[in-house]
Amino acid sequence: MTDLRQALEDARRALLDLSTRNRLLSLPRPGRSRGVVILDDEDADFVVGALAAGRAFGFEAAGEDPPPEPAPAAEGKPRRTRRRTTRAAAKAEGVAKADGKATREEWQRDENLRVRLPPPDLARRLRDLMTDARTAREETGVPTLYLALGALMWRDPATPETERRAPLALLPVALEREGVSQTFRLRASANEVAENLSLREMLKVNFGTTLPEFDAETYNPTAWSEAVAAAVKDRADWSVDADALALGLFSFAKFLMWRDLGPEENPGLADHPLVRALVGGEALSAPPTFPDDADVDAEIPVERLDHVMDMDGSQALAAESVRRGGHVVIQGPPGTGKSQTIATILAQAVLDGRSVLFVAEKLAALEVVKRRLEQIGLGAACLELHSEKQSKRAVLDELRATLALPPPPKPNRQAVVDRLATLRGRLNRHAAAMRGPAGASGIPLHQVIGTLVGLRRRGAAAPDFTLDVAAWDGAAIAAKRDAVRDLAARAVEADGANNPWRGVTADIGPADADRLIARLPGWIRAFAAAGAALSAAGGAAPGPASVAARL
């Protein structure tokens, strides 16, 4: 056996629980577990037949009522007792009190299932069962409430003094409350009866006993019990009770996973490349469909943009990767678009004529994707196979209803593709222009525009001169920026206003001389106005700072 096959076998073994902790192999004692209610002395054949015919059963408590509660007595007065009739009746709402005068034949043919518990305890346990079953269905989408039919009384070699009771078959049921009195009612669900697969495997692995084939369509409690009894007849201290019934929460989803991972059911599983990568640690032979820096528009032609929901670049690449047969992992916090991407992947598979098996650990995930597909008109393409919708009857009814729908109209797809190509081309050309450099500067155009917008928002006025853009390449711009930074640093170091070289300038060119001459009249008027104001106030001659302020 290779390392990969050993790893798969180890994973299978971790899923399988063949110990007595598994209630499918060892039912708890009556009244010992929140998740199981043991029925008392009912006829299994009658109960199964009535449930299959659509009949619903109530419950009756055959246990003793709680003893009266003594009332606190005042000092010097005799103690009196009072019954908690009102409180007990409230707790026992929904169940009946067993008739002590009824014969065994009568209670086995009535409309109630008898439980040897006091009424308040029975009502509480039924409420717990109903709540836990509903929570499990909402969380996982898997039915967990079953009526256990028949029982094998067996003994574990590790604890031979303890007798264990393992159910022989499991019937999916629904527990409801009906009417004004909120009576508990038990009904059969749409799913078929199933054998106890854990019991079959435990007998095979631990005792070398193989049970006969189980046929759900011809199942009969007595007949199946006799078949099991014949298979274990060599065990002197083992026995079978065909009429043992128990209502409880049973889950064998992990056992089904264990069976699916078996080499008999999937002979080529260990050779699948994806399994070898996930379990064996081998690298996938196929490289990633797209590089990390892939251009979405360059990689995905416009005619393949069959997105039924809004998609960004990463979502579009993920959907296209799946469409091309790649393996992807889509992860992210809530609200990042995972379900939109999955819905698009499923819609594209429908368009391409492919089938997809969509599974999830939580029922909410299935419902979210199903709801999104219904909103875009693809609800009829989904076949639900979870919870109570996995029965043969429900599947056939849904297939029949889908096939009866009229074919959808075929849209004019080419016109939409041409329009989309035109719009995408315009947007891409605009984006390319914004990424391109402004002239020979090497600066992207969007950066230049952003700088100008920022200056305008700060109220900076446009200068009254222009520069020769053609001569300002990237190197010239970098050199002039360095010169300005150096000049600013030297001005700070020399304390500009008190610098003895202040006012001394180099020779200026004709263009600069013309700009200075144009500004001289304004400066002269400013100096004159400042001097007149100072003379009127009788002050001293204005300094450079005050004149500059007036300018």
XYZ file of C-alpha atoms in Angstrom:
551
model
C 0.000 0.000 0.000
C 1.419 3.382 -1.022
C 1.638 6.334 1.323
C -1.338 7.940 -0.396
C -3.537 4.905 0.070
C -2.452 4.692 3.701
C -3.365 8.361 4.171
C -6.800 7.736 2.680
C -7.288 4.731 4.924
C -6.292 6.793 7.964
C -8.775 9.481 6.958
C -11.511 6.859 6.564
C -10.738 5.354 9.951
C -11.057 8.781 11.599
C -14.585 9.102 10.177
C -15.772 5.724 11.443
C -17.005 5.276 15.007
C -17.575 1.603 15.813
C -17.347 2.070 19.568
C -20.187 1.838 22.055
C -20.188 5.637 22.288
C -22.074 5.607 18.995
C -25.791 5.494 19.808
C -26.367 3.670 16.518
C -24.535 0.760 18.152
C -25.586 1.259 21.762
C -28.843 2.993 22.550
C -28.898 4.833 25.891
C -31.003 3.543 28.705
C -34.547 4.934 28.962
C -34.484 8.457 30.335
C -30.669 8.709 30.216
C -30.198 10.816 27.076
C -31.613 14.093 25.800
C -31.478 12.857 22.210
C -33.376 9.539 22.487
C -36.862 8.618 23.732
C -37.474 4.876 24.154
C -41.017 3.764 23.258
C -42.639 1.124 25.419
C -44.163 -2.106 24.121
C -45.504 -1.046 20.709
C -46.127 -3.162 17.611
C -43.446 -2.178 15.085
C -45.289 -3.622 12.076
C -48.442 -1.676 12.931
C -46.582 1.588 13.575
C -44.557 1.394 10.349
C -47.632 0.508 8.289
C -49.676 3.352 9.762
C -46.894 5.899 9.205
C -46.431 4.717 5.626
C -50.174 5.230 5.066
C -49.882 8.873 6.168
C -51.173 8.424 9.704
C -49.813 10.575 12.529
C -49.222 9.408 16.091
C -49.449 11.265 19.370
C -47.716 10.373 22.622
C -48.959 9.138 25.971
C -47.009 9.047 29.218
C -47.135 5.784 31.156
C -44.801 6.826 33.967
C -45.750 7.776 37.480
C -46.739 11.384 38.215
C -44.277 13.384 40.307
C -44.943 13.192 44.068
C -46.779 16.083 45.701
C -44.619 18.931 46.921
C -44.945 19.689 50.626
C -45.915 23.263 51.383
C -43.848 25.173 53.952
C -45.644 25.060 57.322
C -45.804 27.938 59.734
C -44.443 27.427 63.241
C -46.901 25.658 65.495
C -49.221 24.551 62.680
C -49.493 21.125 61.056
C -47.828 20.745 57.641
C -50.061 20.500 54.631
C -49.336 19.183 51.186
C -50.277 20.725 47.866
C -50.066 19.312 44.400
C -48.332 21.142 41.589
C -51.277 20.502 39.302
C -51.132 23.755 37.368
C -47.378 23.707 36.928
C -47.280 20.012 36.007
C -50.093 20.451 33.497
C -48.230 23.321 31.841
C -45.061 21.245 31.555
C -46.965 18.229 30.256
C -48.829 20.168 27.582
C -48.929 18.261 24.310
C -48.913 14.679 25.660
C -51.672 12.459 26.979
C -51.832 10.437 30.160
C -51.864 6.692 29.513
C -55.083 4.877 30.372
C -54.266 2.354 33.038
C -57.327 0.253 32.182
C -56.417 -0.239 28.493
C -55.238 -3.684 27.475
C -51.973 -4.303 25.637
C -53.809 -4.985 22.385
C -55.746 -1.723 22.751
C -52.771 0.597 23.328
C -50.828 -1.082 20.522
C -53.600 -0.184 18.081
C -54.482 3.325 19.272
C -53.225 6.644 17.913
C -50.646 7.248 20.658
C -47.129 5.944 21.184
C -46.525 4.942 24.786
C -43.454 6.100 26.703
C -42.672 5.036 30.271
C -42.006 8.532 31.562
C -44.013 11.006 33.670
C -45.991 13.511 31.544
C -43.787 16.543 32.357
C -40.593 14.633 31.546
C -42.017 13.264 28.284
C -43.178 16.709 27.164
C -39.771 18.208 27.944
C -37.893 15.504 26.049
C -40.141 15.833 23.013
C -39.613 19.601 22.997
C -35.859 19.060 23.137
C -35.999 16.555 20.279
C -38.065 18.862 18.093
C -35.794 21.848 18.761
C -32.551 19.935 18.201
C -33.850 18.310 15.009
C -34.894 21.674 13.585
C -31.523 23.229 14.482
C -29.610 20.355 12.866
C -31.639 20.669 9.675
C -31.117 24.435 9.464
C -27.396 24.084 10.127
C -26.541 21.116 7.915
C -29.557 20.360 5.725
C -29.341 16.710 6.789
C -32.281 15.005 8.552
C -31.314 13.619 11.950
C -34.667 12.685 13.532
C -35.407 8.984 13.032
C -37.624 6.295 14.440
C -35.322 3.373 15.279
C -36.995 0.076 14.315
C -36.019 -3.166 15.995
C -32.943 -3.786 18.095
C -30.057 -6.224 18.291
C -29.094 -7.036 21.874
C -25.365 -7.758 21.763
C -22.366 -7.730 24.080
C -19.008 -6.109 23.512
C -16.087 -8.438 24.349
C -14.467 -5.548 26.210
C -17.511 -5.206 28.515
C -19.341 -8.544 28.382
C -21.383 -7.789 31.484
C -23.244 -4.941 29.728
C -25.931 -5.638 27.161
C -26.005 -3.215 24.231
C -28.998 -2.398 22.039
C -28.343 -1.406 18.404
C -31.184 -0.305 16.072
C -31.776 -2.495 13.024
C -33.330 0.129 10.728
C -34.075 3.865 10.752
C -37.207 5.587 9.455
C -36.958 9.384 8.870
C -39.782 11.147 10.723
C -40.969 14.649 11.546
C -42.092 15.800 14.991
C -44.637 18.637 15.040
C -47.102 20.347 17.335
C -50.682 20.711 16.160
C -53.931 22.333 17.209
C -54.806 24.712 19.990
C -53.514 22.256 22.589
C -50.144 22.042 20.778
C -50.244 18.248 20.765
C -47.060 16.495 19.683
C -47.582 14.535 16.468
C -45.172 12.160 14.754
C -45.305 11.699 10.976
C -43.169 9.875 8.454
C -41.119 12.077 6.148
C -40.796 11.595 2.410
C -37.522 9.701 2.721
C -37.322 5.923 2.698
C -36.377 3.655 5.556
C -32.646 2.866 5.759
C -30.645 0.141 7.424
C -28.219 0.802 10.251
C -24.996 0.987 8.253
C -22.884 1.368 11.379
C -24.245 -1.926 12.694
C -23.498 -3.688 9.417
C -19.890 -2.475 9.406
C -19.351 -3.187 13.105
C -20.520 -6.783 12.702
C -18.302 -7.220 9.657
C -15.151 -5.678 11.156
C -15.359 -6.844 14.774
C -17.175 -10.165 14.475
C -16.785 -11.291 10.872
C -20.568 -11.382 10.393
C -22.124 -10.169 7.145
C -25.761 -9.107 7.165
C -28.009 -9.914 4.188
C -28.833 -7.265 1.593
C -31.302 -4.611 2.706
C -34.212 -3.659 0.415
C -35.998 -0.464 1.427
C -38.951 -1.031 -0.915
C -39.863 -4.426 0.576
C -38.831 -3.638 4.153
C -40.844 -5.211 6.941
C -39.751 -4.898 10.589
C -40.436 -8.527 11.462
C -38.879 -9.940 8.291
C -35.708 -7.863 8.634
C -35.398 -8.771 12.308
C -35.619 -12.443 11.421
C -32.929 -11.996 8.764
C -30.597 -10.310 11.275
C -31.342 -12.973 13.882
C -30.430 -15.686 11.384
C -27.120 -13.923 10.644
C -26.104 -13.791 14.341
C -27.582 -17.106 15.440
C -24.152 -18.422 16.417
C -23.925 -15.852 19.207
C -25.601 -17.552 22.163
C -25.929 -14.434 24.300
C -27.266 -12.228 21.479
C -30.942 -11.697 20.617
C -33.172 -9.580 18.396
C -36.284 -7.609 19.407
C -38.410 -6.851 16.338
C -40.791 -4.481 18.189
C -38.183 -2.305 19.909
C -38.824 1.328 18.953
C -36.946 4.501 19.840
C -37.363 8.090 18.682
C -34.117 10.021 18.571
C -31.438 11.993 16.797
C -29.182 9.762 14.726
C -26.553 10.926 12.264
C -24.561 8.689 9.953
C -23.348 11.336 7.487
C -19.734 10.581 8.414
C -20.339 6.906 7.784
C -21.555 7.726 4.275
C -18.392 9.731 3.733
C -16.386 6.749 4.971
C -18.113 4.508 2.469
C -17.556 6.928 -0.423
C -13.818 6.954 0.301
C -13.598 3.175 0.036
C -11.605 1.553 -2.765
C -14.546 -0.694 -3.638
C -16.938 2.202 -4.270
C -14.287 4.398 -5.969
C -11.533 2.156 -7.341
C -9.616 4.992 -9.046
C -9.834 7.482 -6.191
C -6.204 7.139 -5.120
C -5.037 7.815 -8.687
C -6.966 11.054 -9.164
C -4.552 14.004 -9.569
C -6.555 16.283 -7.291
C -6.739 13.664 -4.537
C -3.011 13.010 -4.870
C -2.381 16.726 -4.465
C -4.728 17.239 -1.498
C -3.920 14.060 0.421
C -0.527 12.976 -0.883
C 1.058 16.404 -1.055
C 1.966 16.105 -4.730
C 2.039 19.179 -6.948
C -0.684 19.524 -9.555
C 0.676 18.853 -13.007
C -1.411 21.624 -14.546
C -0.034 25.146 -13.942
C -2.330 27.989 -12.841
C -4.740 29.053 -15.553
C -3.775 32.729 -15.288
C -0.709 34.518 -13.889
C -1.120 36.772 -10.881
C -0.785 39.949 -12.984
C -3.144 38.808 -15.750
C -5.051 41.429 -17.745
C -8.721 40.474 -17.520
C -9.722 41.963 -20.869
C -6.742 40.437 -22.647
C -7.354 36.972 -21.198
C -11.153 36.786 -21.503
C -12.685 37.518 -24.913
C -15.797 39.630 -24.864
C -17.970 36.768 -26.147
C -17.094 34.756 -23.003
C -18.230 37.420 -20.552
C -21.343 35.401 -19.662
C -21.576 36.870 -16.181
C -25.052 36.811 -14.694
C -24.024 39.056 -11.793
C -21.691 42.011 -11.280
C -18.075 40.832 -11.258
C -14.732 42.483 -10.626
C -11.466 41.387 -12.201
C -10.554 38.739 -9.631
C -14.042 37.223 -9.740
C -14.020 37.147 -13.544
C -10.640 35.380 -13.626
C -11.819 32.829 -11.035
C -14.957 32.034 -13.037
C -13.010 31.763 -16.299
C -10.427 29.517 -14.665
C -13.143 27.077 -13.609
C -14.665 27.275 -17.061
C -11.340 26.204 -18.572
C -11.051 23.224 -16.221
C -8.788 24.762 -13.609
C -8.855 24.233 -9.843
C -9.467 27.319 -7.716
C -9.986 28.184 -4.072
C -12.200 31.206 -3.500
C -11.799 32.676 -0.050
C -12.567 35.957 1.635
C -14.515 37.507 4.514
C -18.303 37.906 4.358
C -19.548 40.384 1.793
C -16.660 40.022 -0.662
C -18.681 38.359 -3.423
C -18.034 34.626 -2.976
C -21.644 33.598 -3.543
C -21.911 35.900 -6.606
C -18.857 34.192 -8.096
C -20.250 30.731 -7.385
C -23.601 31.662 -8.918
C -21.851 32.881 -12.065
C -19.787 29.680 -12.272
C -22.960 27.587 -12.038
C -24.749 29.734 -14.632
C -21.854 29.405 -17.068
C -21.877 25.624 -16.575
C -25.572 25.556 -17.449
C -24.870 27.645 -20.569
C -22.100 25.245 -21.596
C -24.346 22.200 -21.069
C -22.411 20.873 -18.088
C -23.587 19.400 -14.770
C -22.354 20.621 -11.394
C -22.630 19.027 -7.950
C -22.727 21.879 -5.452
C -22.183 20.812 -1.841
C -21.788 22.838 1.344
C -21.420 22.133 5.027
C -24.171 24.600 5.969
C -27.681 24.632 4.586
C -27.577 28.445 4.540
C -24.837 28.366 1.884
C -26.970 26.168 -0.370
C -29.995 28.409 0.072
C -28.056 31.604 -0.685
C -26.768 30.280 -4.018
C -30.143 28.741 -4.892
C -31.864 32.066 -4.164
C -29.426 33.974 -6.363
C -29.987 31.559 -9.246
C -33.750 31.910 -8.850
C -33.444 35.702 -8.981
C -31.757 35.494 -12.398
C -34.228 32.957 -13.764
C -32.157 29.775 -13.360
C -34.060 28.237 -10.453
C -35.513 25.526 -12.679
C -31.985 24.338 -13.525
C -31.331 23.430 -9.869
C -32.259 20.046 -8.431
C -32.179 20.080 -4.622
C -30.959 16.860 -3.028
C -30.711 17.761 0.638
C -32.866 17.366 3.727
C -36.405 16.184 3.026
C -35.953 16.900 -0.690
C -33.671 13.922 -1.247
C -36.404 11.274 -1.422
C -37.149 9.533 -4.713
C -40.661 10.945 -4.810
C -39.491 14.528 -4.278
C -36.789 14.166 -6.941
C -39.214 12.733 -9.482
C -41.800 15.431 -8.768
C -39.229 18.189 -9.237
C -37.939 16.648 -12.471
C -41.483 16.314 -13.758
C -42.287 19.944 -12.946
C -39.079 21.171 -14.609
C -39.598 19.153 -17.787
C -43.134 20.527 -18.067
C -41.873 24.119 -18.296
C -41.862 25.761 -21.742
C -38.429 26.268 -23.306
C -36.981 29.725 -22.634
C -36.772 32.133 -25.584
C -33.403 32.322 -27.299
C -31.988 35.853 -27.048
C -30.158 37.745 -29.799
C -26.790 37.204 -28.208
C -24.633 38.576 -31.034
C -26.123 42.068 -30.763
C -25.337 42.159 -27.051
C -21.796 40.900 -27.661
C -21.134 43.565 -30.308
C -22.444 46.315 -28.050
C -20.344 45.053 -25.146
C -17.228 44.901 -27.352
C -17.702 48.534 -28.406
C -18.153 49.766 -24.838
C -15.256 47.740 -23.498
C -13.006 49.036 -26.298
C -13.805 52.649 -25.461
C -13.176 52.098 -21.771
C -9.893 50.303 -22.417
C -8.634 53.042 -24.760
C -9.462 55.660 -22.161
C -7.673 53.684 -19.455
C -4.639 53.199 -21.721
C -4.478 56.927 -22.435
C -4.661 57.772 -18.752
C -1.812 55.338 -18.033
C 0.319 56.772 -20.845
C 2.985 59.473 -20.193
C 2.298 63.179 -20.673
C 4.588 64.173 -23.545
C 8.229 63.321 -22.896
C 7.923 63.830 -19.137
C 7.509 60.149 -18.284
C 4.769 61.076 -15.794
C 1.446 59.225 -16.273
C -1.345 61.445 -17.489
C -3.642 60.492 -14.599
C -0.955 61.697 -12.156
C -0.685 65.062 -13.934
C -4.456 65.485 -13.900
C -4.621 64.504 -10.250
C -1.961 67.067 -9.329
C -3.787 69.833 -11.186
C -7.087 68.932 -9.524
C -5.401 68.996 -6.105
C -3.919 72.468 -6.784
C -7.305 73.773 -7.909
C -9.003 72.462 -4.772
C -6.396 74.256 -2.633
C -7.156 77.504 -4.437
C -3.791 77.864 -6.159
C -3.990 80.381 -9.037
C -2.668 79.460 -12.448
C 0.694 81.190 -13.275
C 0.816 83.937 -15.907
C 3.593 82.258 -17.855
C 3.971 79.057 -19.860
C 6.805 76.628 -20.334
C 8.044 74.770 -23.371
C 6.672 71.276 -22.661
C 8.701 69.685 -25.444
C 11.968 70.533 -23.658
C 10.819 69.151 -20.304
C 11.596 65.468 -20.434
C 11.904 63.201 -17.419
C 15.559 63.977 -16.805
C 15.025 67.762 -17.021
C 12.088 67.632 -14.613
C 14.124 65.611 -12.113
C 17.082 68.041 -12.383
C 14.910 71.135 -11.889
C 13.178 69.561 -8.897
C 16.559 68.871 -7.341
C 17.619 72.485 -8.006
C 14.481 73.884 -6.351
C 14.976 71.676 -3.297
C 18.620 72.797 -3.076
C 17.682 76.463 -3.447
C 15.009 76.178 -0.751
C 17.453 74.505 1.601
C 20.095 77.205 1.038
C 17.543 79.972 1.550
C 16.605 78.531 4.911
C 20.238 78.127 5.910
C 21.089 81.755 4.959
C 18.035 83.235 6.725
C 16.818 84.841 3.491
C 15.643 88.267 4.830
C 18.975 89.053 6.578
C 21.241 87.574 3.916
C 23.810 90.199 2.845
C 23.524 88.971 -0.737
C 19.735 89.565 -0.740
C 18.750 91.434 -3.913
C 21.868 90.500 -5.829
C 20.858 88.543 -8.909
C 22.516 87.231 -11.977
C 22.005 88.629 -15.435
C 18.491 88.050 -16.696
C 17.371 87.303 -20.174
C 15.084 89.418 -22.389
C 11.955 87.385 -21.541
C 12.481 87.754 -17.799
C 13.284 91.476 -18.215
C 9.991 92.005 -20.059
C 8.019 90.278 -17.255
C 9.788 92.402 -14.600
C 9.161 95.641 -16.510
C 5.477 94.693 -16.811
C 5.241 94.268 -13.053
C 7.171 97.464 -12.111
C 4.143 99.848 -12.350
C 2.271 97.786 -9.805
C 5.203 97.697 -7.443
C 5.732 101.474 -7.779
C 2.090 102.152 -6.947
C 2.320 99.856 -3.951
C 5.428 101.611 -2.623
C 3.823 105.019 -3.155
C 0.660 104.007 -1.330
C 2.675 102.616 1.540
C 4.748 105.797 1.848
C 1.659 108.043 1.804
C 0.007 105.997 4.506
C 3.118 106.147 6.646
C 3.495 109.928 6.236
C -0.111 110.477 7.272
C 0.494 108.429 10.396
C 3.778 110.200 11.153
C 5.728 106.964 11.250
C 9.074 105.897 10.006
C 9.887 104.682 6.559
C 8.328 101.309 5.783
C 10.511 98.219 5.923
C 10.696 95.482 3.323
C 8.279 93.262 5.277
C 5.501 95.887 5.404
C 5.948 96.772 1.756
C 5.823 93.109 0.812
C 2.626 92.752 2.804
C 1.000 95.559 0.842
C 2.185 94.041 -2.381
